[in-house]
Short mmCIF file of C-alpha atoms and ligand atoms in Angstrom, two decimals:
data_model
loop_
_atom_site.label_atom_id
_atom_site.label_comp_id
_atom_site.label_asym_id
_atom_site.label_seq_id
_atom_site.Cartn_x
_atom_site.Cartn_y
_atom_site.Cartn_z
CA UNK A 223 0.04 -0.04 0.04
CA UNK A 224 1.56 3.28 -1.15
CA UNK A 225 0.74 6.79 0.17
CA UNK A 226 0.57 7.95 -3.47
CA UNK A 227 0.43 6.42 -6.95
CA UNK A 228 1.31 8.85 -9.73
CA UNK A 229 -0.03 8.30 -13.23
CA UNK A 230 2.30 9.65 -15.88
CA UNK A 231 6.06 10.52 -15.81
CA UNK A 232 6.11 13.82 -17.79
CA UNK A 233 7.58 16.72 -16.05
CA UNK A 234 4.52 17.15 -13.70
CA UNK A 235 4.60 13.52 -12.54
CA UNK A 236 8.36 13.64 -12.20
CA UNK A 237 8.30 16.86 -10.16
CA UNK A 238 5.58 15.43 -7.95
CA UNK A 239 7.66 12.25 -7.42
CA UNK A 240 10.61 14.47 -6.56
CA UNK A 241 8.62 16.37 -3.98
CA UNK A 242 7.12 13.16 -2.46
CA UNK A 243 10.52 11.60 -2.08
CA UNK A 244 11.82 14.80 -0.39
CA UNK A 245 8.90 14.51 2.11
CA UNK A 246 9.65 10.68 2.59
CA UNK A 247 6.35 9.69 1.32
CA UNK A 248 5.87 6.20 -0.15
CA UNK A 249 4.94 6.33 -3.80
CA UNK A 250 5.03 4.59 -7.15
CA UNK A 251 5.36 6.45 -10.44
CA UNK A 252 3.62 4.64 -13.37
CA UNK A 253 4.45 5.51 -17.00
CA UNK A 254 2.89 3.82 -20.05
CA UNK A 255 5.81 4.51 -22.28
CA UNK A 256 9.35 3.07 -22.18
CA UNK A 257 10.87 6.53 -21.58
CA UNK A 258 10.40 9.45 -19.24
CA UNK A 259 9.57 13.06 -19.93
CA UNK A 260 6.13 12.80 -21.71
CA UNK A 261 5.91 15.46 -24.34
CA UNK A 262 9.69 16.34 -24.03
CA UNK A 263 12.06 14.81 -26.66
CA UNK A 264 15.65 16.03 -27.02
CA UNK A 265 17.33 14.63 -30.13
CA UNK A 266 21.06 14.87 -30.88
CA UNK A 267 21.97 15.89 -34.35
CA UNK A 268 25.73 16.14 -35.31
CA UNK A 269 27.34 18.45 -32.77
CA UNK A 270 24.04 20.07 -32.07
CA UNK A 271 20.68 19.04 -30.65
CA UNK A 272 16.97 19.84 -31.31
CA UNK A 273 13.75 19.31 -29.41
CA UNK A 274 10.78 17.49 -30.90
CA UNK A 275 8.52 19.14 -28.32
CA UNK A 276 8.98 22.00 -25.91
CA UNK A 277 12.17 24.02 -26.67
CA UNK A 278 12.91 26.34 -23.80
CA UNK A 279 11.61 27.35 -20.37
CA UNK A 280 11.30 30.85 -19.13
CA UNK A 281 13.48 31.27 -16.07
CA UNK A 282 10.87 33.31 -14.09
CA UNK A 283 9.63 30.03 -12.57
CA UNK A 284 10.84 29.85 -8.91
CA UNK A 285 10.27 26.10 -8.97
CA UNK A 286 12.65 25.75 -11.94
CA UNK A 287 15.31 27.85 -10.25
CA UNK A 288 15.20 25.85 -7.02
CA UNK A 289 15.16 22.58 -8.86
CA UNK A 290 18.19 23.51 -10.86
CA UNK A 291 20.01 24.47 -7.70
CA UNK A 292 18.98 21.37 -5.91
CA UNK A 293 19.92 19.00 -8.69
CA UNK A 294 23.16 20.91 -9.08
CA UNK A 295 22.56 21.49 -12.72
CA UNK A 296 23.82 25.06 -12.90
CA UNK A 297 26.82 24.20 -15.04
CA UNK A 298 24.58 22.51 -17.52
CA UNK A 299 22.21 25.46 -18.11
CA UNK A 300 22.16 27.34 -21.47
CA UNK A 301 20.69 30.75 -21.18
CA UNK A 302 19.71 33.55 -23.50
CA UNK A 303 18.14 36.85 -22.15
CA UNK A 304 14.78 37.39 -23.81
CA UNK A 305 15.90 40.82 -24.85
CA UNK A 306 18.77 39.27 -26.92
CA UNK A 307 16.61 36.53 -28.43
CA UNK A 308 15.47 38.23 -31.58
CA UNK A 309 11.97 37.38 -32.88
CA UNK A 310 10.45 37.92 -36.27
CA UNK A 311 6.94 38.04 -37.74
CA UNK A 312 6.15 36.82 -41.16
CA UNK A 313 3.48 39.35 -42.29
CA UNK A 314 2.48 37.45 -45.41
CA UNK A 315 5.28 39.20 -47.51
CA UNK A 316 8.48 39.18 -45.57
CA UNK A 317 10.12 38.58 -42.19
CA UNK A 318 9.87 41.67 -39.96
CA UNK A 319 12.20 41.83 -36.95
CA UNK A 320 10.34 42.62 -33.73
CA UNK A 321 11.95 44.82 -31.05
CA UNK A 322 11.54 43.73 -27.48
CA UNK A 323 10.45 47.24 -26.61
CA UNK A 324 6.64 47.32 -26.95
CA UNK A 325 6.68 51.11 -27.94
CA UNK A 326 8.98 50.68 -30.81
CA UNK A 327 6.81 47.89 -32.11
CA UNK A 328 4.27 50.63 -32.84
CA UNK A 329 6.77 52.30 -35.17
CA UNK A 330 8.08 49.07 -36.72
CA UNK A 331 6.11 49.45 -40.05
CA UNK A 332 3.99 46.53 -39.18
CA UNK A 333 1.18 48.80 -37.98
CA UNK A 334 -0.60 51.46 -40.20
CA UNK A 335 -1.25 54.97 -39.02
CA UNK A 336 -4.88 54.26 -38.64
CA UNK A 337 -4.03 51.08 -36.46
CA UNK A 338 -1.66 53.29 -34.39
CA UNK A 339 -4.30 56.03 -33.89
CA UNK A 340 -6.86 53.36 -32.88
CA UNK A 341 -4.39 52.05 -30.32
CA UNK A 342 -3.88 55.58 -28.90
CA UNK A 343 -7.66 56.07 -28.67
CA UNK A 344 -8.34 52.78 -27.04
CA UNK A 345 -5.37 52.48 -24.79
CA UNK A 346 -5.44 55.94 -23.29
CA UNK A 347 -9.28 56.11 -23.06
CA UNK A 348 -10.10 56.68 -19.41
CA UNK A 349 -13.74 55.55 -20.05
CA UNK A 350 -13.03 51.93 -20.69
CA UNK A 351 -15.66 49.84 -22.28
CA UNK A 352 -14.95 47.27 -19.59
CA UNK A 353 -16.66 49.40 -17.15
CA UNK A 354 -19.81 49.14 -19.13
CA UNK A 355 -19.43 45.43 -19.74
CA UNK A 356 -18.22 44.47 -16.19
CA UNK A 357 -21.82 44.00 -14.86
CA UNK A 358 -22.98 42.22 -17.93
CA UNK A 359 -23.80 38.55 -17.14
CA UNK A 360 -22.24 37.30 -20.46
CA UNK A 361 -19.02 39.16 -19.59
CA UNK A 362 -18.76 37.44 -16.22
CA UNK A 363 -18.35 34.09 -17.99
CA UNK A 364 -15.14 35.42 -19.50
CA UNK A 365 -14.17 37.28 -22.58
CA UNK A 366 -12.28 36.06 -25.59
CA UNK A 367 -8.64 37.29 -26.15
CA UNK A 368 -9.82 38.99 -29.36
CA UNK A 369 -12.62 40.97 -27.62
CA UNK A 370 -10.44 41.83 -24.71
CA UNK A 371 -7.47 42.95 -26.83
CA UNK A 372 -9.49 44.87 -29.34
CA UNK A 373 -11.15 46.88 -26.53
CA UNK A 374 -7.75 47.71 -25.08
CA UNK A 375 -5.42 48.03 -28.03
CA UNK A 376 -7.48 48.32 -31.21
CA UNK A 377 -8.13 45.89 -33.96
CA UNK A 378 -4.86 46.00 -35.95
CA UNK A 379 -2.48 45.60 -33.03
CA UNK A 380 -4.63 42.70 -31.78
CA UNK A 381 -4.75 40.85 -35.10
CA UNK A 382 -1.19 41.59 -36.27
CA UNK A 383 0.83 41.36 -33.15
CA UNK A 384 -0.88 40.00 -30.11
CA UNK A 385 -2.70 37.19 -31.85
CA UNK A 386 0.39 36.20 -33.75
CA UNK A 387 2.42 36.09 -30.31
CA UNK A 388 -0.26 34.00 -28.79
CA UNK A 389 -0.15 31.41 -31.64
CA UNK A 390 3.44 30.53 -30.44
CA UNK A 391 2.15 29.56 -27.02
CA UNK A 392 -1.39 28.36 -27.40
CA UNK A 393 -1.87 27.61 -31.10
CA UNK A 394 -5.43 28.67 -30.22
CA UNK A 395 -8.44 30.41 -31.64
CA UNK A 396 -8.42 34.05 -30.39
CA UNK A 397 -12.31 34.20 -30.61
CA UNK A 398 -12.47 31.29 -28.12
CA UNK A 399 -9.34 31.49 -25.90
CA UNK A 400 -10.11 33.06 -22.56
CA UNK A 401 -8.37 36.43 -21.89
CA UNK A 402 -8.42 35.52 -18.16
CA UNK A 403 -5.89 32.68 -18.84
CA UNK A 404 -4.11 33.57 -22.13
CA UNK A 405 -3.60 37.26 -21.10
CA UNK A 406 -3.64 36.63 -17.36
CA UNK A 407 -1.49 39.61 -16.26
CA UNK A 408 -3.24 42.21 -18.50
CA UNK A 409 -6.75 40.93 -17.54
CA UNK A 410 -5.86 41.18 -13.88
CA UNK A 411 -4.45 44.67 -14.35
CA UNK A 412 -7.68 45.71 -16.01
CA UNK A 413 -9.89 44.07 -13.27
CA UNK A 414 -7.99 45.69 -10.47
CA UNK A 415 -7.56 49.23 -11.97
CA UNK A 416 -10.36 49.61 -14.49
CA UNK A 417 -7.93 49.89 -17.42
CA UNK A 418 -4.39 48.60 -18.28
CA UNK A 419 -3.32 52.26 -18.79
CA UNK A 420 -4.52 53.18 -15.22
CA UNK A 421 -2.75 50.07 -13.91
CA UNK A 422 0.51 51.29 -15.49
CA UNK A 423 -0.06 54.79 -14.14
CA UNK A 424 -0.54 53.49 -10.60
CA UNK A 425 2.86 51.84 -10.72
CA UNK A 426 4.59 54.88 -12.17
CA UNK A 427 7.05 56.57 -9.73
CA UNK A 428 6.56 53.94 -7.11
CA UNK A 429 9.82 52.46 -5.88
CA UNK A 430 10.17 48.86 -6.51
CA UNK A 431 12.82 46.23 -6.43
CA UNK A 432 14.42 46.00 -9.97
CA UNK A 433 12.98 42.94 -11.47
CA UNK A 434 15.35 40.43 -12.91
CA UNK A 435 15.51 40.36 -16.76
CA UNK A 436 13.82 37.24 -17.94
CA UNK A 437 15.75 34.61 -20.05
CA UNK A 438 14.90 31.55 -21.86
CA UNK A 439 16.72 28.40 -20.76
CA UNK A 440 17.65 24.94 -21.73
CA UNK A 441 20.47 22.54 -20.86
CA UNK A 442 23.60 21.35 -22.72
CA UNK A 443 22.04 17.92 -23.31
CA UNK A 444 18.57 19.37 -23.95
CA UNK A 445 15.47 19.84 -21.81
CA UNK A 446 15.21 16.05 -21.21
CA UNK A 447 18.38 16.20 -19.03
CA UNK A 448 16.20 17.95 -16.45
CA UNK A 449 13.96 14.81 -16.33
CA UNK A 450 17.01 12.53 -16.15
CA UNK A 451 18.43 14.58 -13.29
CA UNK A 452 15.24 14.28 -11.33
CA UNK A 453 14.98 10.53 -12.00
CA UNK A 454 18.58 10.10 -10.66
CA UNK A 455 17.28 11.35 -7.34
CA UNK A 456 14.45 8.94 -7.15
CA UNK A 457 14.83 5.26 -6.00
CA UNK A 458 14.56 2.89 -9.04
CA UNK A 459 11.88 0.84 -7.12
CA UNK A 460 9.54 3.90 -7.08
CA UNK A 461 9.33 4.11 -10.87
CA UNK A 462 7.66 1.58 -13.31
CA UNK A 463 8.03 2.22 -17.05
CA UNK A 464 5.93 0.44 -19.61
CA UNK A 465 3.01 0.43 -17.11
CA UNK A 466 -0.14 1.70 -18.63
CA UNK A 467 -2.86 2.40 -16.03
CA UNK A 468 -6.03 0.87 -17.44
CA UNK A 469 -8.41 0.78 -14.62
CA UNK A 470 -8.80 2.38 -11.17
CA UNK A 471 -11.24 1.16 -8.58
CA UNK A 472 -12.11 2.58 -5.13
CA UNK A 473 -12.35 -0.03 -2.30
CA UNK A 474 -13.24 1.27 1.09
CA UNK A 475 -10.55 3.97 1.70
CA UNK A 476 -7.96 2.85 -0.88
CA UNK A 477 -7.55 2.93 -4.64
CA UNK A 478 -6.75 -0.29 -6.60
CA UNK A 479 -4.81 0.54 -9.69
CA UNK A 480 -4.43 -1.99 -12.49
CA UNK A 481 -1.59 -1.61 -15.08
CA UNK A 482 -0.85 -3.59 -18.18
CA UNK A 483 2.51 -4.19 -19.92
CA UNK A 484 1.96 -6.41 -23.04
CA UNK A 485 0.10 -9.37 -21.79
CA UNK A 486 1.07 -8.86 -18.23
CA UNK A 487 -1.22 -7.14 -15.76
CA UNK A 488 -0.45 -5.89 -12.21
CA UNK A 489 -2.36 -4.34 -9.47
CA UNK A 490 -1.28 -1.68 -6.84
CA UNK A 491 -2.90 -0.06 -3.88
CA UNK A 492 -2.73 3.53 -2.69
CA UNK A 493 -4.29 5.96 -0.37
CA UNK A 494 -3.93 8.85 -2.92
CA UNK A 495 -3.84 9.04 -6.66
CA UNK A 496 -2.05 11.83 -8.53
CA UNK A 497 -2.93 12.11 -12.23
CA UNK A 498 -0.26 13.80 -14.20
CA UNK A 499 -1.41 13.09 -17.69
CA UNK A 500 -3.61 14.90 -20.12
CA UNK A 501 -7.21 15.86 -18.89
CA UNK A 502 -9.04 13.63 -21.49
CA UNK A 503 -6.70 10.71 -20.39
CA UNK A 504 -7.61 11.30 -16.75
CA UNK A 505 -11.32 11.60 -17.63
CA UNK A 506 -11.20 8.09 -19.14
CA UNK A 507 -9.63 6.58 -16.02
CA UNK A 508 -12.10 8.46 -13.65
CA UNK A 509 -15.28 7.50 -15.63
CA UNK A 510 -16.14 4.69 -13.13
CA UNK A 511 -15.11 6.15 -9.76
CA UNK A 512 -15.73 9.90 -10.26
CA UNK A 513 -18.11 10.42 -13.26
CA UNK A 514 -18.87 14.05 -12.32
CA UNK A 515 -15.23 14.98 -12.36
CA UNK A 516 -14.54 12.92 -15.41
CA UNK A 517 -17.36 14.99 -17.26
CA UNK A 518 -15.76 18.23 -16.35
CA UNK A 519 -12.36 17.17 -17.49
CA UNK A 520 -13.74 15.93 -20.77
CA UNK A 521 -14.89 19.54 -21.50
CA UNK A 522 -11.32 20.73 -22.04
CA UNK A 523 -10.47 20.76 -25.77
CA UNK A 524 -6.86 20.15 -27.03
CA UNK A 525 -5.56 21.64 -30.29
CA UNK A 526 -3.67 19.47 -32.71
CA UNK A 527 -0.04 20.27 -33.70
CA UNK A 528 2.40 18.60 -36.00
CA UNK A 529 6.19 19.23 -35.58
CA UNK A 530 8.82 19.09 -38.39
CA UNK A 531 12.52 19.24 -37.62
CA UNK A 532 14.71 19.73 -40.63
CA UNK A 533 17.86 21.37 -41.82
CA UNK A 534 18.76 23.83 -44.66
CA UNK A 535 22.22 24.59 -45.95
CA UNK A 536 23.64 27.86 -44.71
CA UNK A 537 24.91 28.58 -48.25
CA UNK A 538 21.34 29.04 -49.32
CA UNK A 539 21.06 32.13 -47.15
CA UNK A 540 22.54 35.62 -47.75
CA UNK A 541 21.81 36.70 -44.19
CA UNK A 542 22.71 35.13 -40.91
CA UNK A 543 19.76 33.71 -39.02
CA UNK A 544 20.41 35.29 -35.61
CA UNK A 545 17.43 34.71 -33.30
CA UNK A 546 14.72 32.58 -31.86
CA UNK A 547 12.59 32.24 -35.01
CA UNK A 548 9.53 33.61 -36.49
CA UNK A 549 5.73 33.45 -36.00
CA UNK A 550 3.36 33.73 -38.95
CA UNK A 551 0.71 36.41 -39.20
CA UNK A 552 -0.31 35.29 -42.67
CA UNK A 553 -4.01 34.15 -42.43
CA UNK A 554 -3.61 31.55 -45.25
CA UNK A 555 -0.67 29.86 -43.62
CA UNK A 556 -0.83 26.46 -41.91
CA UNK A 557 2.64 26.90 -40.35
CA UNK A 558 2.18 28.64 -37.12
CA UNK A 559 5.87 29.42 -36.73
CA UNK A 560 9.45 28.05 -36.80
CA UNK A 561 12.12 27.90 -34.18
CA UNK A 562 15.66 28.41 -35.39
CA UNK A 563 16.80 25.42 -33.31
CA UNK A 564 20.41 25.62 -34.03
CA UNK A 565 20.59 29.36 -33.41
CA UNK A 566 18.92 29.38 -29.96
CA UNK A 567 22.19 29.08 -28.12
CA UNK A 568 25.73 29.43 -29.61
CA UNK A 569 26.57 25.92 -28.30
CA UNK A 570 24.04 24.49 -30.81
CA UNK A 571 25.48 26.30 -33.91
CA UNK A 572 26.56 24.15 -36.80
CA UNK A 573 29.22 25.09 -39.51
CA UNK A 574 27.20 24.54 -42.61
CA UNK A 575 23.58 23.85 -41.61
CA UNK A 576 20.66 25.67 -39.94
CA UNK A 577 18.25 23.33 -38.09
CA UNK A 578 14.66 24.42 -37.77
CA UNK A 579 11.62 23.17 -35.94
CA UNK A 580 8.32 24.19 -37.61
CA UNK A 581 4.89 23.99 -35.96
CA UNK A 582 1.80 23.47 -38.06
CA UNK A 583 -1.84 23.13 -37.08
CA UNK A 584 -3.59 24.61 -34.00
CA UNK A 585 -7.15 25.12 -33.02
CA UNK A 586 -7.93 26.96 -36.29
CA UNK A 587 -6.31 24.29 -38.57
CA UNK A 588 -8.20 21.17 -37.39
CA UNK A 589 -7.95 19.71 -40.91
CA UNK A 590 -4.30 18.75 -40.27
CA UNK A 591 -5.71 15.81 -38.41
CA UNK A 592 -6.94 14.31 -41.73
CA UNK A 593 -3.62 14.80 -43.56
CA UNK A 594 -0.64 12.51 -43.34
CA UNK A 595 2.73 13.86 -42.12
CA UNK A 596 4.09 13.27 -45.69
CA UNK A 597 1.38 15.52 -47.10
CA UNK A 598 1.83 18.30 -44.48
CA UNK A 599 5.54 18.30 -45.21
CA UNK A 600 5.25 18.52 -49.05
CA UNK A 601 2.09 20.61 -49.34
CA UNK A 602 2.58 23.07 -46.51
CA UNK A 603 5.91 23.08 -44.64
CA UNK A 604 8.21 23.21 -47.72
CA UNK A 605 6.24 25.70 -49.93
CA UNK A 606 5.43 27.93 -46.91
CA UNK A 607 9.08 28.13 -45.71
CA UNK A 608 10.22 29.01 -49.30
CA UNK A 609 7.90 32.02 -49.06
CA UNK A 610 9.03 33.11 -45.61
CA UNK A 611 12.74 33.43 -46.16
CA UNK A 612 12.59 35.47 -49.55
CA UNK A 613 14.85 38.39 -48.81
CA UNK A 614 17.11 36.24 -46.49
CA UNK A 615 18.06 33.92 -49.31
CA UNK A 616 21.16 33.86 -51.46
CA UNK A 617 19.37 31.59 -53.98
CA UNK A 618 15.76 30.29 -54.17
CA UNK A 619 15.31 27.12 -52.06
CA UNK A 620 14.92 23.78 -53.71
CA UNK A 621 12.78 20.85 -52.35
CA UNK A 622 15.90 18.83 -52.10
CA UNK A 623 17.53 21.51 -49.85
CA UNK A 624 15.11 20.56 -47.11
CA UNK A 625 16.53 17.63 -45.09
CA UNK A 626 13.81 16.14 -42.83
CA UNK A 627 15.22 15.05 -39.48
CA UNK A 628 12.21 14.05 -37.54
CA UNK A 629 8.46 14.70 -37.41
CA UNK A 630 5.54 14.02 -35.08
CA UNK A 631 1.86 14.73 -35.21
CA UNK A 632 0.10 15.22 -31.89
CA UNK A 633 -3.65 14.82 -32.30
CA UNK A 634 -4.41 16.47 -28.88
CA UNK A 635 -1.42 18.71 -28.11
CA UNK A 636 -2.22 21.93 -26.36
CA UNK A 637 -5.15 22.37 -23.87
CA UNK A 638 -7.15 25.35 -24.78
CA UNK A 639 -8.33 27.42 -21.82
CA UNK A 640 -11.36 28.82 -23.66
CA UNK A 641 -14.11 31.01 -22.52
CA UNK A 642 -16.00 29.16 -19.83
CA UNK A 643 -12.82 27.55 -18.46
CA UNK A 644 -13.00 29.52 -15.26
CA UNK A 645 -16.32 27.76 -14.63
CA UNK A 646 -14.97 24.30 -15.45
CA UNK A 647 -11.92 25.07 -13.16
CA UNK A 648 -14.00 26.08 -10.27
CA UNK A 649 -16.24 23.00 -10.54
CA UNK A 650 -13.18 20.71 -10.73
CA UNK A 651 -11.61 22.32 -7.73
CA UNK A 652 -14.76 22.16 -5.74
CA UNK A 653 -15.27 18.42 -6.56
CA UNK A 654 -11.64 17.70 -5.56
CA UNK A 655 -11.96 19.61 -2.33
CA UNK A 656 -15.34 18.41 -1.22
CA UNK A 657 -15.80 14.99 -2.81
CA UNK A 658 -12.50 13.53 -3.74
CA UNK A 659 -9.81 14.83 -1.39
CA UNK A 660 -7.51 11.85 -2.29
CA UNK A 661 -7.57 12.55 -6.02
CA UNK A 662 -5.02 15.19 -7.13
CA UNK A 663 -4.78 16.69 -10.71
CA UNK A 664 -1.41 17.93 -12.01
CA UNK A 665 -0.46 19.38 -15.41
CA UNK A 666 -0.90 22.27 -17.75
CA UNK A 667 -4.75 22.21 -18.34
CA UNK A 668 -5.97 24.12 -15.24
CA UNK A 669 -4.19 27.37 -14.88
CA UNK A 670 -1.77 27.72 -17.92
CA UNK A 671 -0.07 25.70 -20.68
CA UNK A 672 3.48 26.30 -20.16
CA UNK A 673 6.02 24.09 -18.29
CA UNK A 674 6.10 26.60 -15.55
CA UNK A 675 2.36 26.08 -14.98
CA UNK A 676 2.85 22.33 -15.01
CA UNK A 677 5.58 22.72 -12.30
CA UNK A 678 3.39 25.06 -10.21
CA UNK A 679 0.56 22.62 -10.40
CA UNK A 680 2.47 20.40 -7.99
CA UNK A 681 2.02 23.02 -5.22
CA UNK A 682 -1.66 21.82 -5.05
CA UNK A 683 -0.34 18.62 -3.38
CA UNK A 684 0.32 20.85 -0.37
CA UNK A 685 2.75 18.39 1.19
CA UNK A 686 3.95 20.87 3.81
CA UNK A 687 0.48 21.12 5.28
CA UNK A 688 0.00 17.36 5.13
CA UNK A 689 3.29 16.92 6.98
CA UNK A 690 2.28 19.35 9.65
CA UNK A 691 -1.11 17.58 9.98
CA UNK A 692 0.51 14.17 10.24
CA UNK A 693 3.06 15.48 12.88
CA UNK A 694 0.20 16.90 14.96
CA UNK A 695 -1.60 13.47 14.68
CA UNK A 696 1.50 11.57 15.76
CA UNK A 697 2.12 13.91 18.66
CA UNK A 698 -1.53 13.75 19.79
C1 FAD B 841 4.49 20.77 -29.30
C2 FAD B 841 4.68 21.44 -27.93
C3 FAD B 841 5.51 22.44 -27.68
C4 FAD B 841 5.60 22.97 -26.49
N1 FAD B 841 6.57 24.04 -26.20
C5 FAD B 841 6.66 24.50 -24.91
C6 FAD B 841 7.78 25.41 -24.63
O1 FAD B 841 8.66 25.66 -25.47
N2 FAD B 841 7.88 25.94 -23.38
C7 FAD B 841 6.90 25.58 -22.39
O2 FAD B 841 7.05 26.15 -21.29
N3 FAD B 841 5.90 24.74 -22.65
C8 FAD B 841 5.76 24.17 -23.85
N4 FAD B 841 4.80 23.34 -24.11
C9 FAD B 841 3.91 22.82 -22.98
C10 FAD B 841 4.63 21.74 -22.18
O3 FAD B 841 5.07 20.78 -23.04
C11 FAD B 841 3.75 21.24 -21.08
O4 FAD B 841 3.35 22.26 -20.20
C12 FAD B 841 4.39 20.15 -20.23
O5 FAD B 841 5.28 19.40 -20.89
C13 FAD B 841 3.35 19.26 -19.61
O6 FAD B 841 3.91 18.17 -18.97
P1 FAD B 841 3.05 17.06 -18.19
O7 FAD B 841 3.95 16.20 -17.44
O8 FAD B 841 1.95 17.71 -17.47
O9 FAD B 841 2.30 16.21 -19.35
P2 FAD B 841 2.86 15.21 -20.53
O10 FAD B 841 4.22 15.72 -20.94
O11 FAD B 841 1.80 15.05 -21.46
O12 FAD B 841 3.04 13.93 -19.61
C14 FAD B 841 2.10 13.04 -19.36
C15 FAD B 841 2.61 11.57 -19.21
O13 FAD B 841 1.54 10.76 -18.72
C16 FAD B 841 1.70 9.48 -19.47
N5 FAD B 841 0.42 8.77 -19.43
C17 FAD B 841 -0.73 9.04 -19.95
N6 FAD B 841 -1.72 8.12 -19.70
C18 FAD B 841 -1.10 7.27 -19.05
C19 FAD B 841 -1.60 6.02 -18.48
N7 FAD B 841 -2.93 5.59 -18.58
N8 FAD B 841 -0.78 5.31 -17.64
C20 FAD B 841 0.52 5.70 -17.51
N9 FAD B 841 1.04 6.74 -18.03
C21 FAD B 841 0.22 7.53 -18.79
C22 FAD B 841 2.16 9.83 -20.80
O14 FAD B 841 2.79 8.81 -21.46
C23 FAD B 841 3.15 10.97 -20.45
O15 FAD B 841 4.43 10.52 -20.35
C24 FAD B 841 4.70 22.63 -25.41
C25 FAD B 841 3.68 21.65 -25.70
C26 FAD B 841 3.63 21.09 -26.90
C27 FAD B 841 2.68 19.96 -27.20
#
């Protein structure tokens, strides 16, 4: 009988296991695949490396900083300040470099005079339309990213800049994504002060500790080395790979967890279950023992994504690719954007090739589900990249210049925290608290989609409180 069984050994499950082992809890981590890390996949290529999954983590996460220190991984960290990591937008005609300064974005040529004036009018308006809408019942359910941003920044800035940026994180539909989650900080500023402009004014002149400039980070051996370092701190008998959880039953005050590995089935018992897999996978396992919770989890939609890693000869380019990559603002494009994988950190540079990772699909391109990877590669990735790099090229790109290194289609990749998510979230939290206190849900589908959010979700286990409670019980 374990204190906890964890289902899923992606970063959420691994970080949970790490915390449980620090608090001397007995646990078993079950993973259906033969490898750890879930969505993460670091692949060596020549003297470089690319990721067929997440590429970088923002170092603003406290959990990540502590984890790196605790695992003594400091010397393995690759870091690039966000300000130095140049980003581009493909506007349908050419690549435009984006400055990290929001004000200079307005003068970048991407925005027309009309769009700029609209921004000034909306942003500096002291009679925010939100004030009118805040009492409106519909508005209480949540507002879409598009409505929120157009109210605050005008139509052109919303469509050309903000929505393009959001594609890179959410691959979502701006008419459905909830501003409360996808634009969390801005939405909070508006709620607290009545408008974003007023929120900024309220901070103006106030002395504050200088905040540390944010960086993107990875590790010399790729993101997956964080998972490996965690695993090295966990006793081998606490982890079972190739163990797919098929069924969970509740018997008196314990859970019976059945796993399969090929023909073999096994059964384990635990007082608590931690689910660290995608919400629809959890929903399936909970169908019999917590149907109401399962129903709420099934409401969360995931957008599809296909990833293509490939290289192109440096000799085809007239200009050095020196940045993070580009995002596409072109309506007709299926490619959401491309990361310049070999250029993210100097340690990954190759002499004669650039390595790229292109993302295709998202909530607005559901049709990619019907198309084979071969078809996506030939019909979209190659022709669209040929258009993107126009003025950066020394000679037109040929099909044979593209060397495909790896690809993956993820049918349900990114959870979409759409309008109405706050309601789903609060029902889930209430069910967990009042009806299923021994079920715990971790991952990136409750508060945010990034790795930082997945790490933070582990705080909901509240092990400190449980330890204090146990201590009090023992003393009594
Ligand atoms: C293409 C892509 C790119 C991304 N890029 C970034 C990025 O650059 N930066 C960033 O911050 N975030 C990024 N994200 C988001 C990030 O990947 C997630 O926040 C994070 O990896 C979620 O980890 P997880 O452990 O919660 O889930 P997962 O990684 O999905 O892990 C879940 C695990 O559960 C296992 N499992 C499922 N069902 C069972 C079962 N029945 N029995 C046993 N095991 C089971 C799975 O095999 C898997 O190993 C990206 C996501 C995608 C899809």
